[in-house]
XYZ file of C-alpha atoms in Angstrom:
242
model
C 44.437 -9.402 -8.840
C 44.863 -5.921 -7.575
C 42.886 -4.594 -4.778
C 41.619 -2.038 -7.644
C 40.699 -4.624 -10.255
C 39.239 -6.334 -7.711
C 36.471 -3.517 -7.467
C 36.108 -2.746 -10.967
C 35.042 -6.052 -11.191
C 32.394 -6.144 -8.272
C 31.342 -2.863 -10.580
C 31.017 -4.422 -13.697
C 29.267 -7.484 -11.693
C 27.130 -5.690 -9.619
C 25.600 -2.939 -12.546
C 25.552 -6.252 -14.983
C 23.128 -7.808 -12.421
C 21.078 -5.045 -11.700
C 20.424 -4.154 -15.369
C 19.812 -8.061 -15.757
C 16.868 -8.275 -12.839
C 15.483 -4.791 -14.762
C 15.528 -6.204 -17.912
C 14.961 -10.152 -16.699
C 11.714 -8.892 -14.360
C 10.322 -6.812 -17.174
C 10.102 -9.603 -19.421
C 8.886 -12.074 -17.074
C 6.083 -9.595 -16.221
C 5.177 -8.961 -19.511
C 4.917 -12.628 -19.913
C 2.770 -13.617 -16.548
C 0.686 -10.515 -16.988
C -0.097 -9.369 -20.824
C -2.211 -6.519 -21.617
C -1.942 -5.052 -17.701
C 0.811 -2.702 -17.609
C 0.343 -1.732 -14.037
C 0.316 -5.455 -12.964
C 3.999 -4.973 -14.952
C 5.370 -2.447 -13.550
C 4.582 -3.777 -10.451
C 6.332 -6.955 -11.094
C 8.849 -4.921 -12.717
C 9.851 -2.469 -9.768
C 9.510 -4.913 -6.845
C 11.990 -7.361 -8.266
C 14.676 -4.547 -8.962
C 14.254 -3.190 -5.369
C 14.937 -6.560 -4.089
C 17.869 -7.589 -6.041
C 19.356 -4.035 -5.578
C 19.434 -4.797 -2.186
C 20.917 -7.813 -2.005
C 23.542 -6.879 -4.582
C 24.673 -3.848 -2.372
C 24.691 -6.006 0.586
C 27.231 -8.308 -2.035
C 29.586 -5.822 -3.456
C 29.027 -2.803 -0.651
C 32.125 -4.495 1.478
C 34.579 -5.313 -2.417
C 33.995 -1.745 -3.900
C 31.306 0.251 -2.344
C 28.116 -0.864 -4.893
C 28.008 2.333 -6.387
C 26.796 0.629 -9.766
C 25.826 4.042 -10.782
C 28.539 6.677 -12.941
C 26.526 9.664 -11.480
C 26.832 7.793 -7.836
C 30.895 7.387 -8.784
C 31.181 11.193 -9.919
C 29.187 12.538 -7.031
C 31.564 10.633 -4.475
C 34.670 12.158 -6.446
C 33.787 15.477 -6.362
C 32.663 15.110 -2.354
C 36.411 13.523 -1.645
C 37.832 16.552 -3.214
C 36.704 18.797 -0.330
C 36.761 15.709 2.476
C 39.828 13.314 1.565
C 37.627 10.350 2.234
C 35.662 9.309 -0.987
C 36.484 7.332 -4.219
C 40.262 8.119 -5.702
C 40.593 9.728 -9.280
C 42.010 6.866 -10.194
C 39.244 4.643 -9.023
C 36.779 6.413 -10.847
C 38.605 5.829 -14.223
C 38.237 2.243 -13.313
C 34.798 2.813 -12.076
C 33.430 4.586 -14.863
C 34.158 2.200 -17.914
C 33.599 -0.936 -15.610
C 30.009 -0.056 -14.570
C 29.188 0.982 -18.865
C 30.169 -2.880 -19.850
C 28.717 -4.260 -16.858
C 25.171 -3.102 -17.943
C 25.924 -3.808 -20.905
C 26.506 -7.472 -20.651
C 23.320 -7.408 -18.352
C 21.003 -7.103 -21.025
C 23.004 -9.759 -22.856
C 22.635 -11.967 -20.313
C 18.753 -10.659 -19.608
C 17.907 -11.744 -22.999
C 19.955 -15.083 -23.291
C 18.520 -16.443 -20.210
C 14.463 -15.678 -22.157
C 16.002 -17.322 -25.072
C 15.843 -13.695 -26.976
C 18.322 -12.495 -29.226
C 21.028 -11.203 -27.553
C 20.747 -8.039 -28.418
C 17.658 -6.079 -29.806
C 17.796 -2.111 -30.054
C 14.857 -0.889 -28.202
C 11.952 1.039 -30.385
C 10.433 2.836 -26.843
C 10.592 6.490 -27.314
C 11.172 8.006 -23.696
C 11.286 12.163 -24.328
C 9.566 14.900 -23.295
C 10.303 17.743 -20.416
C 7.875 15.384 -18.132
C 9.906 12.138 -18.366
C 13.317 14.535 -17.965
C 12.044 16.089 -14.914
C 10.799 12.600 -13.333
C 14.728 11.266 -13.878
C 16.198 14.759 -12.295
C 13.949 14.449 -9.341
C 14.578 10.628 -9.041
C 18.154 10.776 -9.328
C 18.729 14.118 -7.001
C 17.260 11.915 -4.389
C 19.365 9.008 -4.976
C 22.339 10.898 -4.450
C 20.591 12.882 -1.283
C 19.776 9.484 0.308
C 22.899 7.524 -0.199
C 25.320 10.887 0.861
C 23.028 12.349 3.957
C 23.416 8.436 5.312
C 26.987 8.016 4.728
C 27.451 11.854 6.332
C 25.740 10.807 9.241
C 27.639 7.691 9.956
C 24.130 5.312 8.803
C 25.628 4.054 5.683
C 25.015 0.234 7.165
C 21.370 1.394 6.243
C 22.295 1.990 2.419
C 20.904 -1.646 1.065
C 17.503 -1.683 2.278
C 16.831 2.467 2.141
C 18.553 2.486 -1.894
C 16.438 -0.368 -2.892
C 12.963 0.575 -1.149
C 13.689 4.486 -2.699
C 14.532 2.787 -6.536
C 11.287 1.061 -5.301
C 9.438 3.776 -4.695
C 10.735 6.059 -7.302
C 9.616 3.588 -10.270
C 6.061 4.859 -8.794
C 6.357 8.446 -8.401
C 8.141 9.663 -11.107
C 7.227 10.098 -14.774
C 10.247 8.301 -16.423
C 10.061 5.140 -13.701
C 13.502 6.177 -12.330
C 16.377 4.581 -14.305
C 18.597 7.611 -12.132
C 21.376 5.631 -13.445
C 23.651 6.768 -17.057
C 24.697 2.739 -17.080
C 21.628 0.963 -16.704
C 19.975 3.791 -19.150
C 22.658 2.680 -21.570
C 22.045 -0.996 -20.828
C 18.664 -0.470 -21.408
C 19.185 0.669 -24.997
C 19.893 -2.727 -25.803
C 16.219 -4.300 -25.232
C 13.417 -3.883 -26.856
C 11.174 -5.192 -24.256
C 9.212 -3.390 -21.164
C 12.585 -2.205 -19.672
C 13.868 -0.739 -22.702
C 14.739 2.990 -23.566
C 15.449 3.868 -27.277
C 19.164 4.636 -28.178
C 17.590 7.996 -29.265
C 15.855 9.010 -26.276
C 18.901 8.136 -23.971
C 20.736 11.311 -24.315
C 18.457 12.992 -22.866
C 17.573 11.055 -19.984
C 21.512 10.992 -19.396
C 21.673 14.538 -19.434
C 18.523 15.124 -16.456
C 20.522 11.916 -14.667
C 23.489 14.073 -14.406
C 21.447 17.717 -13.564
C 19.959 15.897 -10.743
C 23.300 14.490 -9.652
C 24.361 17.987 -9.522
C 20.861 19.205 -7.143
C 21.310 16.053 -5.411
C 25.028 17.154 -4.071
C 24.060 21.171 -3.992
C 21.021 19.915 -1.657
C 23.578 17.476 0.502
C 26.235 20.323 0.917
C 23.867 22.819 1.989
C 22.213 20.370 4.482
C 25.486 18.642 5.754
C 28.111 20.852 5.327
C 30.162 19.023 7.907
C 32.953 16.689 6.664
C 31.774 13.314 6.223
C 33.125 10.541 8.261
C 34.946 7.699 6.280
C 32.443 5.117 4.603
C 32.866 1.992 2.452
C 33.017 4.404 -0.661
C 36.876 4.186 -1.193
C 37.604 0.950 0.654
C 41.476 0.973 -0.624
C 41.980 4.345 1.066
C 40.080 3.179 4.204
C 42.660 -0.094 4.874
C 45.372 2.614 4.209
C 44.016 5.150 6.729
C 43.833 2.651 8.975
C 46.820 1.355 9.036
C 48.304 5.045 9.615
């Protein structure tokens, strides 16, 4: 397998996991705790901060654990000015890999709970509130994960992404799905986690706007070229072998 494949499939893996401990924890909580949403969402958010953790700590060294297109796009346009972030040609691989990863995660969510495999959610998520809780949650995403790898602390990436996904469940409107993938994934439940097919578009459309403030914030605070990271880790073997 090709060092490039190789990646595309921690993607897939990695996004197909982390929509599968959303979707997997939400149903569990709504099963332990009935009738107490907060009790849920607790449940709910503390699981997904863990295993988003430990899956970047998995797939950081293989690809990078973006699991995240808007993560993937943001890193693109950064190597464009630096010459040290993802390849165009890794984010075609990226891109479609990440999609059917979260995909399959809410397959494998709902086989595991003996569900159907698939069941299109009916939970309308719209309104200019819920829009500007997933442009505020996924600017910061891309603030935290770019201001660390610009300052050389990207070895702090798994616990700070996963405590701010944490975090950002609680303080934003729309929970913070900050991801195009796992909104997509999410789609495909129709159980505490899910988002309806309807209401995704939007939500996909703040994700992006944010990723845009989220990189306009980053290059006015760090303007400096960043030093190489685990982003693009076929171009980092070949720099250093030069």
């Amino acid at each position: 397998m090709s060092t490039l494949a190789r990646r595309a499939v921690a993607e897939a893996v990695g996004t197909g996991l982390l929509v599968t401990s959303v979707i997997g924890s939400g149903i569990m909580a709504q099963r332990l705790s009935p009738g107490d949403a907060g009790l849920q969402l607790l449940e709910n958010s503390t699981a997904t901060a863990f295993a988003l953790t430990a899956l970047i700590l998995i797939m950081g060294p293989v690809s990078g654990a973006h699991f995240n297109p808007v993560v993937s796009l943001a890193d693109w346009l950064l190597s464009r000015r630096t010459g040290d972030g993802l390849t165009g040609r890794a984010l075609l691989a990226y891109l479609p890999a990440q999609v059917a990863g979260a995909l399959g995660g809410a397959v494998l969510a709902h086989l595991m709970f003996e569900l159907p495999a698939v069941t299109a959610s009916t939970h309308q998520r719209t309104g200019t509130g819920l829009w500007l809780g997933e442009i505020v949650a996924t600017a910061g995403l891309i603030a935290l994960i770019f201001a660390l790898a610009r300052t050389g602390r990207a070895a702090l990436a798994p616990p700070a992404v996963g405590a701010y996904i944490g975090a950002a469940y609680w303080f934003t409107s729309s929970t913070s799905f900050a991801n195009p993938a796992v909104t997509l994934g999410r789609t495909l439940t129709d159980t505490f986690a899910g988002i309806a097919p309807a209401s995704a578009p939007g939500f996909i459309a703040a994700q992006l706007a944010g990723a845009g403030l989220g990189l306009a914030l980053i290059r006015l605070l760090y303007p400096q070229a960043s030093p190489l990271t685990v982003a693009d880790p076929e171009r980092l073997a070949t720099t250093a072998r030069t």
